[in-house]
Coordinates of C-alpha atoms and ligand atoms in Angstrom, one line a residue:
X926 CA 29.8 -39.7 2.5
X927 CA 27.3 -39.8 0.4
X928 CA 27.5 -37.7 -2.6
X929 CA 24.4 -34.6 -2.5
X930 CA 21.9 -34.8 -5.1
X931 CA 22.1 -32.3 -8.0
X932 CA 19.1 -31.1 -9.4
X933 CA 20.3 -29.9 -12.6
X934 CA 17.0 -27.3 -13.7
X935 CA 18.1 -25.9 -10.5
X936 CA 21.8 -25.4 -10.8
X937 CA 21.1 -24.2 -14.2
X938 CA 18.6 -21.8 -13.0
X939 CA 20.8 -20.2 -10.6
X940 CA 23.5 -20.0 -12.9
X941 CA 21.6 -18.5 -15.6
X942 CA 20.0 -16.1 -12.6
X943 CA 23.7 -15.3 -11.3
X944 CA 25.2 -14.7 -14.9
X945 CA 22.1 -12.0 -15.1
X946 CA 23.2 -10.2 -11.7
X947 CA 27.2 -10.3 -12.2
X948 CA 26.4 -8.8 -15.5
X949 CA 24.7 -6.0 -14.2
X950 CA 27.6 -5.2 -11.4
X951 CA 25.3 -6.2 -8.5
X952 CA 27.0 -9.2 -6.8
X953 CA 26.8 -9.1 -3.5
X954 CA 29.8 -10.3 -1.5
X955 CA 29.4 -11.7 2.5
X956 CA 33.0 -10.4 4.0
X957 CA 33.4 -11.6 7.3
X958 CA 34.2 -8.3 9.2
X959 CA 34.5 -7.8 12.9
X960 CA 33.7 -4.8 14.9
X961 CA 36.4 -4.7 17.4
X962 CA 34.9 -1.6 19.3
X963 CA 32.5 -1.1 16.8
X964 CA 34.2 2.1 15.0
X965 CA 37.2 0.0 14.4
X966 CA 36.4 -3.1 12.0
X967 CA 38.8 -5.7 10.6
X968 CA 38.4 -6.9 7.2
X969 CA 40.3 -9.1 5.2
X970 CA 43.3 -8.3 7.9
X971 CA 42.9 -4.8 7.2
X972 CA 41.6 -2.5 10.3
X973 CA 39.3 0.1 8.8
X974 CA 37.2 2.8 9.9
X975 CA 33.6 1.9 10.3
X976 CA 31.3 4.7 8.3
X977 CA 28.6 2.4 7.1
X978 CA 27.5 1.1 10.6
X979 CA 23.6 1.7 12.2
X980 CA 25.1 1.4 15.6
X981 CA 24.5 5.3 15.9
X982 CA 25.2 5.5 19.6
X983 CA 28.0 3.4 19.8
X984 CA 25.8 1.5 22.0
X985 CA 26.6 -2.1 20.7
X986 CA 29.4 -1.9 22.6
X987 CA 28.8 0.3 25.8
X988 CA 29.8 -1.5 28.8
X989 CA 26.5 -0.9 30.7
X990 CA 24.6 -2.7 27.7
X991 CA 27.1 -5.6 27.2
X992 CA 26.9 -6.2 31.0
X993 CA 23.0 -6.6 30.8
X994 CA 23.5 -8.8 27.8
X995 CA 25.8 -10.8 29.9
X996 CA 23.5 -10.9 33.2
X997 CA 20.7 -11.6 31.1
X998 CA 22.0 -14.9 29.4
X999 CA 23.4 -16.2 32.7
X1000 CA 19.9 -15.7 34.5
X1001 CA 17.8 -16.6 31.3
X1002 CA 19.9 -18.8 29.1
X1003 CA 20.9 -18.0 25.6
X1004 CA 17.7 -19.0 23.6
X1005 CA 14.1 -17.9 24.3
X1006 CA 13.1 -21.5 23.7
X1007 CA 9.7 -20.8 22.5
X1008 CA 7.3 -18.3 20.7
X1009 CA 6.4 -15.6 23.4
X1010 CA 2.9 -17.1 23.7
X1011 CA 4.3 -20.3 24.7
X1012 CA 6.9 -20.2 27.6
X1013 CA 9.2 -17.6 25.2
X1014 CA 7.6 -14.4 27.1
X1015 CA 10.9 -13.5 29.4
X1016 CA 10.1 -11.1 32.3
X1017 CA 12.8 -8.9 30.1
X1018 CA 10.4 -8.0 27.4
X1019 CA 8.0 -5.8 30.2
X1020 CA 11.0 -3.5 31.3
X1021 CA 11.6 -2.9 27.3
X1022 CA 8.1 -2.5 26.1
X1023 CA 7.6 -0.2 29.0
X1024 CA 10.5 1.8 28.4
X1025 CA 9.8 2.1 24.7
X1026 CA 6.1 3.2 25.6
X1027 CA 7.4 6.1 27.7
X1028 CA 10.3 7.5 25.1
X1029 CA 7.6 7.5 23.1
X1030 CA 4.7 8.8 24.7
X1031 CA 2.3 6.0 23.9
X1032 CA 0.2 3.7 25.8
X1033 CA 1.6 0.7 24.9
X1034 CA 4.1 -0.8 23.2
X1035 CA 5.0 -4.5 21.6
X1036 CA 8.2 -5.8 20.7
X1037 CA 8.8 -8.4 17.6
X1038 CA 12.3 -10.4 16.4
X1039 CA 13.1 -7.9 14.3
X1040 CA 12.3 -5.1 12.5
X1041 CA 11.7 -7.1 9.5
X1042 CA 9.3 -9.2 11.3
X1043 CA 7.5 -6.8 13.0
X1044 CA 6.0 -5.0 9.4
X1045 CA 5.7 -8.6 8.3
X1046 CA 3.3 -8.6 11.1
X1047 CA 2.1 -5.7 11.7
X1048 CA 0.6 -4.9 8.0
X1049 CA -1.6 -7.9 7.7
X1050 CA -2.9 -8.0 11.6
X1051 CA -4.5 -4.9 10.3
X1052 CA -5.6 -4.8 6.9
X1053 CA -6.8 -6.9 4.6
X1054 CA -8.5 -7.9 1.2
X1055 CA -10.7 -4.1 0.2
X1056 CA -7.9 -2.2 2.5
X1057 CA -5.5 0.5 1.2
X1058 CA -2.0 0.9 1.9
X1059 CA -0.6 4.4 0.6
X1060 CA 3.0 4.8 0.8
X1061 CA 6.2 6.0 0.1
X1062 CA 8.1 4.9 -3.1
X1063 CA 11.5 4.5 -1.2
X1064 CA 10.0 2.8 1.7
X1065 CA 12.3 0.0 2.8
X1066 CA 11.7 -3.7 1.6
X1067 CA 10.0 -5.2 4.8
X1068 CA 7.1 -2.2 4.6
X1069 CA 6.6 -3.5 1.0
X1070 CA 6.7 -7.2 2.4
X1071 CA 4.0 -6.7 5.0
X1072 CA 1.8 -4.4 2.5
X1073 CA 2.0 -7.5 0.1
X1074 CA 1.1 -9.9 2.8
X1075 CA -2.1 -8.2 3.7
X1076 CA -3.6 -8.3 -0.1
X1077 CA -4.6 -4.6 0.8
X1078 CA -4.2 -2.8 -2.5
X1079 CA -1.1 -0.6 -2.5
X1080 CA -0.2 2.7 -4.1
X1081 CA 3.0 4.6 -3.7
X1082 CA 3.0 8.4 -3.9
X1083 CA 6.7 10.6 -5.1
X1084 CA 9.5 10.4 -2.1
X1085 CA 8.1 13.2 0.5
X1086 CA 5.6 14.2 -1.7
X1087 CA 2.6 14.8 1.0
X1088 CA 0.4 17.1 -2.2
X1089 CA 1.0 13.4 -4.3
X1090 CA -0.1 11.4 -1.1
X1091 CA -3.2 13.6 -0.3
X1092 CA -4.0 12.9 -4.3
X1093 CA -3.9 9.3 -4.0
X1094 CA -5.9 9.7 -0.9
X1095 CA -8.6 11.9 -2.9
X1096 CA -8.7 9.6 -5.7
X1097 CA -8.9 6.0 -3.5
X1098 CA -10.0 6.4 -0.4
X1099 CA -13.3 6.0 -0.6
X1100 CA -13.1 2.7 -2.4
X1101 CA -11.5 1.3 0.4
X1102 CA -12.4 0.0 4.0
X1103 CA -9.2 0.6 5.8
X1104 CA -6.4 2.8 4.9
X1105 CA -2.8 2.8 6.1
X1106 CA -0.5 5.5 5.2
X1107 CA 3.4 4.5 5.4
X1108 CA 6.6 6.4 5.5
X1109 CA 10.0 5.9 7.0
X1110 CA 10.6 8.9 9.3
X1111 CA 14.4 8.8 9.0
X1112 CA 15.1 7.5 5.2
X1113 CA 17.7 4.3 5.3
X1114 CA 19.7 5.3 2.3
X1115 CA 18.9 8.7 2.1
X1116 CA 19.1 10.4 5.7
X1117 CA 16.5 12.4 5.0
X1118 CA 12.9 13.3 6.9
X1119 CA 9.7 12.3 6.3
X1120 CA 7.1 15.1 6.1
X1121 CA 5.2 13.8 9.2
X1122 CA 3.3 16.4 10.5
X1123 CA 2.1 17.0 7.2
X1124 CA 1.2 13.5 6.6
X1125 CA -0.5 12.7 9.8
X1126 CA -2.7 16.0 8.5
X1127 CA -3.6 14.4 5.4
X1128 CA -3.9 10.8 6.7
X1129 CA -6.5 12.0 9.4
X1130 CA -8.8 14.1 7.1
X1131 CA -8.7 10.7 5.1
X1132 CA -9.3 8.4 7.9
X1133 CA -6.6 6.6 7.4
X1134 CA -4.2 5.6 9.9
X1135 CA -0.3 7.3 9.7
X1136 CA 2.4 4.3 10.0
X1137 CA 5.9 6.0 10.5
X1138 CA 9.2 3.1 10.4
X1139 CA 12.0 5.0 12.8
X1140 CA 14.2 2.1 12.2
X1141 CA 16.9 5.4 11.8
X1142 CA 15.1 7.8 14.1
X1143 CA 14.7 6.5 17.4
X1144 CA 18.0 7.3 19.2
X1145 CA 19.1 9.9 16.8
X1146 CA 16.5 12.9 16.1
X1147 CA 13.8 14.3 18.4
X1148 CA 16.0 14.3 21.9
X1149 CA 16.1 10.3 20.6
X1150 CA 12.2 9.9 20.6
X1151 CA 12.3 9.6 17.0
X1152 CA 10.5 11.5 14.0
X1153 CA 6.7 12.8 15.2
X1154 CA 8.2 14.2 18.3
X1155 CA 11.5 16.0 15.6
X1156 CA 8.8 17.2 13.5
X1157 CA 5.9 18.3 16.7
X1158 CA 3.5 15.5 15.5
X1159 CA 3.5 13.8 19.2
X1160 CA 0.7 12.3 19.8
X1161 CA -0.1 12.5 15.7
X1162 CA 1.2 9.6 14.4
X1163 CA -0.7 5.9 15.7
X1164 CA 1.3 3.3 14.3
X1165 CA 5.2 3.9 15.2
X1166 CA 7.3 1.0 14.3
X1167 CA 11.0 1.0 14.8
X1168 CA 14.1 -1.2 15.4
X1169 CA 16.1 -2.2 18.7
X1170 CA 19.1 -3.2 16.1
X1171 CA 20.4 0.1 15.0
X1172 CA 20.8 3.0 17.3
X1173 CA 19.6 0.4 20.6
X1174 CA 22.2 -1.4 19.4
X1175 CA 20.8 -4.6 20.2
X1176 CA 18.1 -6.5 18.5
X1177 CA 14.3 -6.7 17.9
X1178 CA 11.7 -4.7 16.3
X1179 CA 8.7 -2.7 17.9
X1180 CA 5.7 -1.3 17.8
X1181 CA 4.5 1.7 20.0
X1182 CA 0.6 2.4 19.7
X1183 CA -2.6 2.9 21.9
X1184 CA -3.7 0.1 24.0
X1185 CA -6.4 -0.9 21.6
X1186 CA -4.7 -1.1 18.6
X1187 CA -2.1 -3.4 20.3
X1188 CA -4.3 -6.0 21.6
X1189 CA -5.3 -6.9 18.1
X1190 CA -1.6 -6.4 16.8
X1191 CA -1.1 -9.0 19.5
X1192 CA -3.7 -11.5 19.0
X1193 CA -3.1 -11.0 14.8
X1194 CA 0.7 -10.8 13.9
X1195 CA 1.8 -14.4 12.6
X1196 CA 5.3 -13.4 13.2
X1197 CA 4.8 -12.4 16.6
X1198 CA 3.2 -15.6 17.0
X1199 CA 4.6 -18.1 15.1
X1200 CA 8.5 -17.0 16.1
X1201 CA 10.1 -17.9 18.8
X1202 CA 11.0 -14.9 21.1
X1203 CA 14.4 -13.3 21.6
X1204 CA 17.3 -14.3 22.9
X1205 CA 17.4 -12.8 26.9
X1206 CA 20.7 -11.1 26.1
X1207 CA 18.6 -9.1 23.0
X1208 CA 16.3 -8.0 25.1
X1209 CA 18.9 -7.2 28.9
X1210 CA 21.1 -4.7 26.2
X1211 CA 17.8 -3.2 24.6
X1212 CA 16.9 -2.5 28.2
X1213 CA 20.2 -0.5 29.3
X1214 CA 20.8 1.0 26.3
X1215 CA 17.0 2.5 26.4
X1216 CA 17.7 3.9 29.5
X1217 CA 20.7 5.7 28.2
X1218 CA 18.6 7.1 25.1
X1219 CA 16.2 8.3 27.9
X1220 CA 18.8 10.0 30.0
X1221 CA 21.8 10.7 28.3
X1222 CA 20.8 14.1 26.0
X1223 CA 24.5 14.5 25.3
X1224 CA 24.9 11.1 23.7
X1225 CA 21.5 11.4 21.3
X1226 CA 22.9 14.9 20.2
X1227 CA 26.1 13.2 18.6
X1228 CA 25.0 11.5 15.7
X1229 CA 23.5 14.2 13.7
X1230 CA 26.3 16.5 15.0
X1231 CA 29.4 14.8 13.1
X1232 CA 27.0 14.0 10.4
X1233 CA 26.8 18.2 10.1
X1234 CA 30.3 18.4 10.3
X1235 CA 31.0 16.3 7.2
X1236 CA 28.0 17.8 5.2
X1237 CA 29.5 21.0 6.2
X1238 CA 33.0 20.0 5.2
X1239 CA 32.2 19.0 1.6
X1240 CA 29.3 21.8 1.1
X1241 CA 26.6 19.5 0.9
X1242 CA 23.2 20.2 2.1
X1243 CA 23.2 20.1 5.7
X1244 CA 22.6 16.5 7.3
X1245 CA 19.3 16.1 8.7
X1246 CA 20.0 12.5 10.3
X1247 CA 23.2 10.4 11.0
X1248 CA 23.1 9.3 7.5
X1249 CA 24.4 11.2 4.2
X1250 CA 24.3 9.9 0.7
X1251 CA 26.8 10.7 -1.4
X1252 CA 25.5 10.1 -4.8
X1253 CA 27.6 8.5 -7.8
X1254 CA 25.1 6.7 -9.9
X1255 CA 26.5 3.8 -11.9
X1256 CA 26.9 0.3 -9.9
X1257 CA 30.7 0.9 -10.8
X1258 CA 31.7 4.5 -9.9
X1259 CA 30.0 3.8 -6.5
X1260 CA 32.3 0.5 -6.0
X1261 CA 35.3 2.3 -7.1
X1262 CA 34.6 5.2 -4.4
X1263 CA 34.2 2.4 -1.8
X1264 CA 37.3 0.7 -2.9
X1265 CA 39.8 3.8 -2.5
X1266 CA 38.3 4.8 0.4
X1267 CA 39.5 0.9 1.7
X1268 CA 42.8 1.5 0.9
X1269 CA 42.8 5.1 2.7
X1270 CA 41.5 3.5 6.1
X1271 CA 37.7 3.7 5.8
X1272 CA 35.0 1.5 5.4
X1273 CA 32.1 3.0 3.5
X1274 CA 30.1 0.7 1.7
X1275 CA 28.6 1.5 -1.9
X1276 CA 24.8 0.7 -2.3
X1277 CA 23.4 0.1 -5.4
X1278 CA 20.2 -1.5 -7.4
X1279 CA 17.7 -3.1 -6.2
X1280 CA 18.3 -1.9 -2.9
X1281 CA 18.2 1.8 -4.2
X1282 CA 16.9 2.9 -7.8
X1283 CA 18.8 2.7 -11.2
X1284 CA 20.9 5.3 -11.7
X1285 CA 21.1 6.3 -8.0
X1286 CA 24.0 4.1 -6.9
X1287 CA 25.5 5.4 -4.1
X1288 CA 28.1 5.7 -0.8
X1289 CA 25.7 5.3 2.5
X1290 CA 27.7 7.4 4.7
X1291 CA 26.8 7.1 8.7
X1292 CA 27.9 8.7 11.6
X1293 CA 28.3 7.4 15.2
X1294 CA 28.4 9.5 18.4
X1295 CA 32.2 7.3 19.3
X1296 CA 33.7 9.2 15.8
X1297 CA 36.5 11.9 16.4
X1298 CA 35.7 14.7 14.7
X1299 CA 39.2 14.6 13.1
X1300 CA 38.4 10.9 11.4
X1301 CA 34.9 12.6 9.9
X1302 CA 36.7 15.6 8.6
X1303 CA 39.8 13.3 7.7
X1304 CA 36.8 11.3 5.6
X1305 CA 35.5 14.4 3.6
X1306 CA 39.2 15.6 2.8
X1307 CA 39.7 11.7 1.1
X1308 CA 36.4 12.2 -0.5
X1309 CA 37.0 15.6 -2.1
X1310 CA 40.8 14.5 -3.3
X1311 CA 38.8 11.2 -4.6
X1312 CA 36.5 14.3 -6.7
X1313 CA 33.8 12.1 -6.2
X1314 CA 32.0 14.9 -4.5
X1315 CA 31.7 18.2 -6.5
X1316 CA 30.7 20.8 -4.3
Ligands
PLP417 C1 16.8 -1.9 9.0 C2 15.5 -1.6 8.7 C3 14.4 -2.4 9.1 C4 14.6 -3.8 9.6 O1 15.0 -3.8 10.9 P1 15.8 -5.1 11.5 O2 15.6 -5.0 12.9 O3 17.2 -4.9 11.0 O4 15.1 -6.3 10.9 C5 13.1 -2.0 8.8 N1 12.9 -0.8 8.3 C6 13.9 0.1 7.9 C7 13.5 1.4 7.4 C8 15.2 -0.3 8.1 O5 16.2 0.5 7.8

């Protein structure tokens, strides 16, 4: 064999880079973990109960959707084997977009690999240099991604702050061409709601165009359709991005808009176009477990009920999505928490900095419609005997 080349500036560098991040408590550990039935997980030999999954539905691994996973790689193969505008563009990806279109109540709709990749594409096919992106401070990573890839010039306004928003908007707008206003309509590490209706007000006496990501809402709040429909803004909100990877279960990202808007998305987005398309078996489990979103009230009402049960439990402000924050600020305190819940059966993983702010380090607690009620209660007793959570 022969022996790999070291670059030392670069070993060094990532040393020196690594020393910085151990120091601060914010090593990040890959721990192989598998979801047996998806509630159940096994870790380092240890079976645990999953409350840090997106899998809201429990849909990853309903038999219906595993089925069309199945069916679709035997009749379609296992990889795509090509962007979608090549020979990638399996008959599969009709019957979701479709489907999406309709929960949604949109023309059209598109779907991308990812949600990560679809507001890496999304952003820049439609602003650019002399455009103006207005958004949330907490939105997630890949909405700051695609807003940096466009060169439009960015300013955030205060988490759900619509009268800071309308500010910026007063202040900017007319210096700008285009304007896009972003928000997440279900908040990833926070659980809470975006003040849509209010911002599709202000974004429209701007001009500017409302961009909600439901990566957290479709499936779980408004009957499943996702955050304008939960807070009456259907028909109010034009850009509606959103994930197939969390409640769908499955994977892909989306993008449900009017038919205009998403030829250009379509002829614009360099990661629509430059990817290669999804695996059939992606797309065959998106497709059944839509249809169960669509028809199956029962199941959508779940999430958000157990998560009420535990906010209810420990006092804490009611739950307004399948995820609850219990806050513990120092890197530490919140690896600690995580850490004795471990050994009392559960698996709730701590979130800290950069992926939340200083300060704000945290448990992400989420719920899934396949938890007992007695494990969610069983969690807040552990909790309140940890006295992490002072009621
Ligand atoms: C998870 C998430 C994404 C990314 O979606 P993937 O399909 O996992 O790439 C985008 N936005 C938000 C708010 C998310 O939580």
């Amino acid at each position: 064999m022969v022996p790999q080349t070291v670059m030392h500036s670069l070993v060094s560098y990532a040393r020196a880079k690594m020393a910085e991040i151990a120091a601060g408590n914010l090593t990040r550990v890959l721990r192989p973990t598998a979801r047996g039935d998806g509630l159940i997980v096994e870790r380092g030999g240890k079976k645990l109960i999953s409350f840090s999954c997106n899998d809201y539905l429990g849909l990853s691994r309903h038999p219906k959707v595993i089925a069309a996973a199945i069916e679709a790689t035997k009749t379609y193969g296992a990889g795509a084997g090509a962007s979608r505008y090549v020979t990638g563009d399996n008959p599969l990806y009709g019957e979701v977009e479709a489907r999406l279109a309709r929960l949604k109540g949109t023309d059209g709709a598109i779907v991308f690999g990812s949600g990560y990749l679809a507001n890496l594409g999304i952003v820049p096919a439609l602003l650019g240099e002399g455009d103006l992106i207005v958004g949330d401070e907490w939105m997630h990573a890949c909405m700051h991604g695609g807003s940096r890839l466009s060169r439009a010039k960015i300013f955030l306004f205060r988490h759900n702050d619509a009268d800071h928003c309308a500010e910026i908007l007063a202040r900017e707008r007319a210096n700008h061409r285009h304007c896009i206003v972003m928000t997440e309509g279900v908040f990833s590490m926070d659980g809470d709601r975006a003040p849509v209706k209010r911002l599709a007000e202000i974004a429209k006496q701007h001009d500017a165009w409302l961009f909600t990501d439901d990566a957290h809402a479709l499936g779980v709040i408004g009957d499943g359709k996702g955050s304008a429909h939960a807070d009456g803004a259907h028909g109010q909100v034009p850009l509606q991005m959103g994930t197939l990877s969390k409640a769908v279960g499955a994977y892909g990202g989306y993008l449900c808009t009017d038919a205009d808007t998403l030829e250009l998305v379509r002829h614009r987005a360099r990661s629509l176009i430059y990817s290669t398309g999804l695996p059939p078996a992606a797309l065959g489990a998106a497709n059944a477990a839509l249809d169960l979103i669509e028809t199956d009230a029962e199941l959508v009402a779940k999430p958000l009920a157990k998560a009420q049960l535990f906010t209810s439990a420990l006092n804490l402000p009611a739950a307004e999505s399948a995820i609850v924050p219990v806050m513990l600020g120092e890197p530490k305190r919140a690896l600690a928490a995580a850490q004795q819940l471990e050994e009392a059966g559960f698996m709730v993983v701590a979130i800290r900095p950069p992926t939340v702010p200083e300060d704000t380090s945290r448990l992400r607690v989420t719920f899934s419609a396949a938890h007992d009620d007695a494990d969610v209660l069983r969690l807040a007793e552990t909790l309140r005997n940890l006295k992490v959570v002072t009621p």
